[in-house]
């Protein structure tokens, strides 16, 4: 079974930083992209960033470019999302998604497995 373990949310002040991690198992990590989506209250789930495990190519949605960095440790089957200069509008539940491919823009239908979600709250 595919498992995605993504701890790491929390409460951060605006301007602060946080790193999310997503540890994956149960599928061939190198064959797919892993991505991060987020969903704020009353809004649709949106793609934030994704990385192709095979070639390291990445995608970022415009609102996080220059602030977020996605990386992959293939030896650990883990993807990280380093989030800097956080803003209150980054507040959302963040979901790790796997068994997918990076498209621009990202789409939920492109990913086959999902983690539970972790809450990030950025206070002003």
N, CA and C of each residue as an Amber inpcrd file, in Angstrom:
protein
   372
   0.8410000  -1.1910000   0.0000000   0.0000000   0.0000000   0.0000000
   0.8800000   1.2450000   0.0000000   0.4050000   2.2650000  -0.7130000
   1.1080000   3.5350000  -0.7230000   0.8700000   4.2490000   0.5990000
   1.9390000   4.7270000   1.1920000   1.8390000   5.5180000   2.4150000
   2.6310000   6.8000000   2.2420000   2.0100000   7.8770000   2.6660000
   2.6550000   9.1830000   2.6410000   2.5760000   9.7630000   4.0400000
   3.7210000   9.9440000   4.6560000   3.7670000  10.5010000   6.0010000
   4.3160000  11.9150000   5.9070000   3.4860000  12.8580000   6.2890000
   3.8470000  14.2690000   6.1240000   3.5690000  15.0680000   7.3810000
   4.4130000  14.9200000   8.3830000   4.2830000  15.7760000   9.5530000
   4.8700000  17.1530000   9.2450000   4.8130000  18.0490000  10.1770000
   5.5940000  19.2640000  10.0120000   4.8330000  20.5530000   9.9400000
   3.5150000  20.5400000  10.0250000   2.7920000  21.8010000  10.0260000
   2.9410000  22.5070000  11.3530000   2.2650000  23.6110000  11.4970000
   2.3180000  24.3170000  12.7630000   1.9090000  25.7580000  12.6200000
   2.2370000  26.5250000  13.6540000   1.9230000  27.9500000  13.7150000
   3.2150000  28.7300000  13.5720000   3.2470000  29.6290000  12.6100000
   4.4460000  30.4080000  12.3180000   4.0480000  31.8740000  12.1720000
   4.9130000  32.7550000  12.6030000   4.6560000  34.1730000  12.3980000
   4.9820000  34.5710000  10.9600000   4.3180000  35.5690000  10.4830000
   4.5950000  36.0840000   9.1390000   6.0780000  36.4470000   9.0310000
   6.6360000  36.0730000   7.8950000   8.0680000  36.2860000   7.6930000
   8.9220000  35.1150000   8.1160000   8.3270000  34.1710000   8.8020000
   9.0620000  33.0210000   9.2940000   9.2060000  31.9270000   8.2600000
   9.8010000  30.8380000   8.6930000  10.0780000  29.7070000   7.8080000
   9.6100000  28.3990000   8.4320000   9.3630000  27.4400000   7.5820000
   8.9760000  26.1040000   8.0320000   9.3090000  25.1330000   6.9190000
   9.6830000  23.9240000   7.2910000   9.9280000  22.8890000   6.2980000
   8.9540000  21.7340000   6.4920000   8.2780000  21.4160000   5.4170000
   7.4150000  20.2390000   5.4100000   8.1800000  19.0790000   4.7920000
   7.8970000  17.8830000   5.2520000   8.5000000  16.6940000   4.6610000
   7.4200000  15.6880000   4.3220000   7.6820000  14.8840000   3.3300000
   6.7460000  13.8480000   2.9100000   7.5530000  12.5870000   2.6390000
   7.4110000  11.6220000   3.5100000   8.1000000  10.3420000   3.3590000
   7.1680000   9.3520000   2.6840000   7.5950000   8.8130000   1.5650000
   6.7380000   7.9590000   0.7510000   7.2020000   6.5150000   0.7710000
   6.2580000   5.6090000   0.6830000   6.5710000   4.1870000   0.5790000
   5.4440000   3.4880000  -0.1590000   5.7610000   2.2920000  -0.6640000
   4.7370000   1.4830000  -1.3160000   4.6350000   1.6620000  -2.8200000
   5.5330000   2.4340000  -3.4140000   5.5600000   2.5750000  -4.8610000
   6.9800000   2.9280000  -5.2790000   7.2290000   2.8600000  -6.5690000
   8.5750000   3.1390000  -7.0770000   8.7720000   4.6420000  -7.1450000
   9.4900000   5.1330000  -6.1680000   9.6330000   6.5750000  -5.9740000
  10.1560000   7.2720000  -7.2140000  11.1320000   6.6720000  -7.8820000
  11.8010000   7.3400000  -8.9950000  10.9180000   7.4830000 -10.2300000
   9.8170000   6.7860000 -10.2750000   8.9800000   6.7830000 -11.4810000
   7.9820000   7.9300000 -11.5380000   7.8240000   8.6430000 -10.4290000
   6.7370000   9.6160000 -10.3760000   7.1900000  10.9690000  -9.8470000
   6.3190000  11.9150000  -9.9710000   6.4770000  13.2030000  -9.3000000
   5.7540000  13.1670000  -7.9650000   6.2390000  13.9770000  -7.0650000
   5.5470000  14.1970000  -5.7910000   5.2730000  15.6820000  -5.6840000
   4.1160000  16.0020000  -5.1860000   3.7390000  17.4010000  -5.1230000
   3.1250000  17.7900000  -3.8050000   3.0220000  19.0820000  -3.6230000
   2.3370000  19.6530000  -2.4760000   1.1730000  20.4940000  -2.9790000
   0.0370000  20.2390000  -2.3960000  -1.1560000  21.0390000  -2.6410000
  -1.5430000  21.6950000  -1.3240000  -2.3760000  22.6980000  -1.4080000
  -2.8980000  23.3110000  -0.1850000  -4.3460000  23.7120000  -0.4000000
  -5.0460000  23.7440000   0.7090000  -6.4560000  24.1260000   0.6630000
  -6.7750000  25.0100000   1.8510000  -7.1430000  26.2260000   1.5470000
  -7.5580000  27.1650000   2.5780000  -9.0650000  27.0630000   2.7640000
  -9.5830000  27.4660000   3.9220000 -11.0220000  27.3830000   4.1640000
 -11.8180000  28.1010000   3.0780000 -12.7970000  27.4260000   2.5340000
 -13.6610000  28.0250000   1.5310000 -13.0660000  28.1180000   0.1450000
 -11.8660000  27.5600000  -0.0370000 -11.2130000  27.6400000  -1.3500000
 -10.9420000  26.2470000  -1.9020000 -10.7160000  26.1940000  -3.1760000
 -10.3860000  24.9280000  -3.8100000  -8.9360000  24.5520000  -3.5070000
  -8.6890000  23.2520000  -3.5840000  -7.3290000  22.7920000  -3.3960000
  -6.4750000  23.2600000  -4.5770000  -5.3240000  23.8270000  -4.2780000
  -4.4620000  24.3310000  -5.3340000  -3.0850000  23.6920000  -5.2690000
  -2.4950000  23.5130000  -6.4200000  -1.1460000  22.9720000  -6.4820000
  -0.1330000  24.0330000  -6.1100000   0.7770000  23.6870000  -5.2320000
   1.7980000  24.6180000  -4.7620000   3.1230000  24.3740000  -5.4690000
   3.5740000  23.1440000  -5.4290000   4.8740000  22.8050000  -6.0110000
   4.9460000  21.3160000  -6.2230000   5.7280000  20.9180000  -7.2050000
   5.9600000  19.4850000  -7.4000000   7.3560000  19.2760000  -7.9580000
   7.8330000  18.0550000  -7.7940000   9.1570000  17.6970000  -8.2690000
   9.0980000  16.3200000  -8.8940000   9.7620000  16.2050000 -10.0280000
   9.8490000  14.9080000 -10.6960000  11.0340000  14.1510000 -10.1070000
  10.7760000  13.0050000  -9.5310000  11.8420000  12.2460000  -8.8890000
  12.8690000  11.7300000  -9.8860000  12.4920000  11.5780000 -11.1240000
  13.4090000  10.9980000 -12.1150000  14.4590000  11.9920000 -12.5880000
  14.0510000  13.2400000 -12.8180000  15.0180000  14.2070000 -13.3480000
  15.1490000  15.4740000 -12.5180000  14.3920000  15.5660000 -11.4300000
  14.5130000  16.7190000 -10.5360000  13.8490000  17.9800000 -11.0220000
  13.1340000  17.9080000 -12.1280000  12.4580000  19.1260000 -12.6040000
  11.3760000  19.5230000 -11.6140000  11.1420000  20.8160000 -11.5130000
  10.2250000  21.3420000 -10.5140000   9.2150000  22.3060000 -11.1250000
   8.1770000  22.5060000 -10.3550000   7.1500000  23.4880000 -10.7180000
   6.7500000  24.2130000  -9.4430000   6.5020000  25.5040000  -9.5670000
   5.9860000  26.3080000  -8.4570000   4.8320000  27.1640000  -8.9650000
   3.8010000  27.2600000  -8.1690000   2.7700000  28.2080000  -8.5080000
   3.2990000  29.6190000  -8.2800000   2.7780000  30.5790000  -9.0010000
   3.3540000  31.9260000  -8.9970000   3.4430000  32.5350000  -7.6050000
   2.4570000  32.2760000  -6.7650000   2.4020000  32.9440000  -5.4670000
   3.5090000  32.5010000  -4.5020000   4.1950000  31.4120000  -4.8050000
   5.2430000  30.9450000  -3.8950000   6.6340000  30.9970000  -4.5220000
   6.7170000  31.3800000  -5.7760000   8.0250000  31.4370000  -6.4340000
   8.9520000  32.3970000  -5.6980000  10.1720000  31.9440000  -5.4870000
  11.1420000  32.7630000  -4.7770000  11.0690000  32.6290000  -3.2690000
  10.0280000  31.9900000  -2.7580000   9.8770000  31.8130000  -1.3060000
   9.9320000  30.3430000  -0.9010000   9.3880000  29.4770000  -1.7210000
   9.3420000  28.0430000  -1.4150000  10.3430000  27.3090000  -2.2910000
  10.9140000  26.2700000  -1.7300000  11.8310000  25.4150000  -2.4780000
  11.4870000  23.9600000  -2.2120000  11.2830000  23.2230000  -3.2740000
  10.9950000  21.7930000  -3.1460000  12.2660000  21.0170000  -3.4870000
  12.4960000  19.9390000  -2.7500000  13.6640000  19.1150000  -3.0050000
  13.3170000  17.6650000  -2.7080000  14.1480000  16.7910000  -3.2190000
  13.8760000  15.3630000  -3.0850000  15.1260000  14.6260000  -2.6510000
  14.9920000  13.7490000  -1.6970000  16.0670000  12.8440000  -1.2920000
  15.6250000  11.4440000  -1.7120000  16.0520000  11.0240000  -2.8720000
  15.5830000   9.7480000  -3.4050000  16.0390000   8.5630000  -2.5660000
  17.1670000   8.6980000  -1.8970000  17.6530000   7.6130000  -1.0430000
  16.7220000   7.3840000   0.1390000  16.0520000   8.4360000   0.5680000
  15.1290000   8.3410000   1.7000000  13.6810000   8.3310000   1.2470000
  13.4420000   8.3800000  -0.0670000  12.0620000   8.4570000  -0.5820000
  11.2870000   9.5850000   0.1000000  11.9330000  10.7160000   0.2080000
  11.3420000  11.8420000   0.9400000  11.4540000  13.1190000   0.1180000
  10.4090000  13.8770000   0.1280000  10.3800000  15.1870000  -0.5220000
  10.1770000  16.2430000   0.5480000  10.8730000  17.3430000   0.3910000
  10.8000000  18.4370000   1.3450000  10.2490000  19.6880000   0.6580000
   9.5360000  20.4950000   1.4220000   9.1010000  21.8040000   0.9510000
   9.5740000  22.8320000   1.9710000  10.6070000  23.5530000   1.6060000
  11.1260000  24.6130000   2.4680000  10.3490000  25.8830000   2.1590000
   9.7110000  26.4320000   3.1640000   8.8690000  27.6050000   2.9850000
   9.4550000  28.7560000   3.7740000   9.8500000  29.7990000   3.0720000
  10.4320000  30.9830000   3.6850000   9.5290000  32.1870000   3.4370000
   9.7750000  33.2350000   4.1750000   9.0070000  34.4880000   4.0320000
   7.5130000  34.2060000   4.0110000   7.0830000  33.4280000   4.9660000
   5.6770000  33.0170000   4.9890000   4.7540000  34.2010000   5.2010000
   3.5940000  34.1090000   4.5720000   2.5920000  35.1620000   4.6390000
   1.2990000  34.5770000   5.1990000   0.4510000  35.4120000   5.7800000
  -0.8310000  34.9060000   6.2790000  -1.6340000  34.1750000   5.2000000
  -1.5060000  34.6040000   3.9590000  -2.2460000  33.9470000   2.8780000
  -1.7190000  32.5600000   2.5410000  -0.6020000  32.1600000   3.1530000
  -0.1170000  30.7900000   2.9970000  -0.8300000  29.8330000   3.9570000
  -1.6200000  30.3670000   4.8470000  -2.3550000  29.5350000   5.7970000
  -3.2920000  28.5870000   5.0550000  -3.1500000  27.3170000   5.3260000
  -3.9470000  26.2920000   4.6410000  -3.5900000  24.9360000   5.2100000
  -4.3560000  23.9500000   4.8200000  -3.9520000  22.5680000   5.0420000
  -3.1220000  22.1510000   3.8340000  -1.9380000  21.6560000   4.1060000
  -1.0200000  21.2510000   3.0390000  -1.0610000  19.7390000   2.8840000
  -1.1890000  19.3030000   1.6510000  -1.2870000  17.8810000   1.3420000
  -0.1140000  17.4520000   0.4700000   0.4850000  16.3500000   0.8500000
   1.4670000  15.7120000   0.0050000   0.7370000  14.7730000  -0.9450000
   1.1410000  14.7750000  -2.2040000   0.5090000  13.9160000  -3.1930000
   1.5940000  13.2030000  -3.9930000   1.3610000  11.9470000  -4.3130000
   2.3700000  11.1400000  -4.9900000   1.7540000  10.3520000  -6.1370000
   2.6120000   9.5760000  -6.7660000   2.1940000   8.7740000  -7.9330000
   1.5590000   9.6820000  -8.9780000   2.2400000  10.7680000  -9.2940000
   1.6900000  11.6990000 -10.2460000   2.7480000  12.2210000 -11.1890000
   2.4080000  13.2700000 -11.8900000   3.3770000  13.9480000 -12.7420000
   3.1490000  15.4430000 -12.6380000   4.2500000  16.1690000 -12.7970000
   4.2060000  17.6250000 -12.7040000   3.6740000  18.1990000 -13.9950000
   2.6480000  18.9880000 -13.8770000   2.1410000  19.7400000 -15.0170000
   2.0490000  21.1980000 -14.5760000   1.9500000  22.0610000 -15.5460000
   1.8460000  23.4940000 -15.2520000   0.5450000  24.0210000 -15.8450000
  -0.4700000  24.2870000 -15.0090000  -0.4470000  24.1990000 -13.5540000
  -0.6930000  22.7820000 -13.0540000  -0.4530000  22.5700000 -11.7910000
  -0.7060000  21.2580000 -11.1950000  -2.2000000  21.0000000 -11.1040000
  -2.5470000  19.7380000 -11.1730000  -3.9560000  19.3530000 -11.0780000
  -4.0850000  18.1620000 -10.1430000  -5.1190000  18.1730000  -9.3330000
  -5.3150000  17.0840000  -8.3780000  -5.4950000  15.7510000  -9.0910000
  -6.0870000  15.7740000 -10.2760000  -6.3470000  14.5150000 -10.9800000
  -5.0820000  13.8450000 -11.4800000  -3.9720000  14.5820000 -11.4500000
  -2.7070000  14.0410000 -11.9400000  -1.9570000  13.2410000 -10.8870000
  -2.4920000  13.1620000  -9.6870000  -1.8230000  12.4660000  -8.5920000
  -2.7400000  11.3770000  -8.0520000  -2.1490000  10.2060000  -7.8290000
  -2.9530000   9.0600000  -7.4580000  -3.0430000   8.7760000  -5.9730000
  -2.1280000   9.3010000  -5.1900000  -2.1240000   9.0190000  -3.7570000
  -1.9530000  10.3100000  -2.9880000  -2.6090000  10.3540000  -1.8170000
  -2.6240000  11.5780000  -1.0290000  -2.3290000  11.2820000   0.4320000
  -1.6130000  12.2260000   1.0490000  -1.4020000  12.1610000   2.4770000
  -2.5850000  12.7650000   3.2090000  -2.5030000  12.7240000   4.5450000
  -3.6180000  13.1660000   5.3700000  -3.7990000  14.6670000   5.3830000
  -2.7530000  15.4070000   5.1900000  -2.8310000  16.8530000   5.2840000
  -2.2920000  17.3410000   6.6120000  -1.6250000  18.4610000   6.5760000
  -1.0800000  19.0620000   7.7830000  -1.3820000  20.5560000   7.7620000
  -1.7820000  21.0820000   8.9100000  -2.2130000  22.4720000   8.9940000
  -1.0180000  23.3980000   9.1670000  -0.9560000  24.4170000   8.3330000
  -0.0160000  25.5150000   8.5130000  -0.8170000  26.7850000   8.7490000
  -0.5150000  27.4560000   9.8340000  -1.1430000  28.7240000  10.1430000
  -0.0600000  29.7720000  10.2620000  -0.1960000  30.8180000   9.4780000
   0.7630000  31.9190000   9.5170000   0.0650000  33.1220000  10.1270000
   0.5590000  33.5660000  11.2590000  -0.0690000  34.6900000  11.9590000
   0.5670000  36.0000000  11.5180000  -0.2480000  37.0280000  11.4920000
   0.2480000  38.3440000  11.0590000   0.7840000  39.1390000  12.2210000
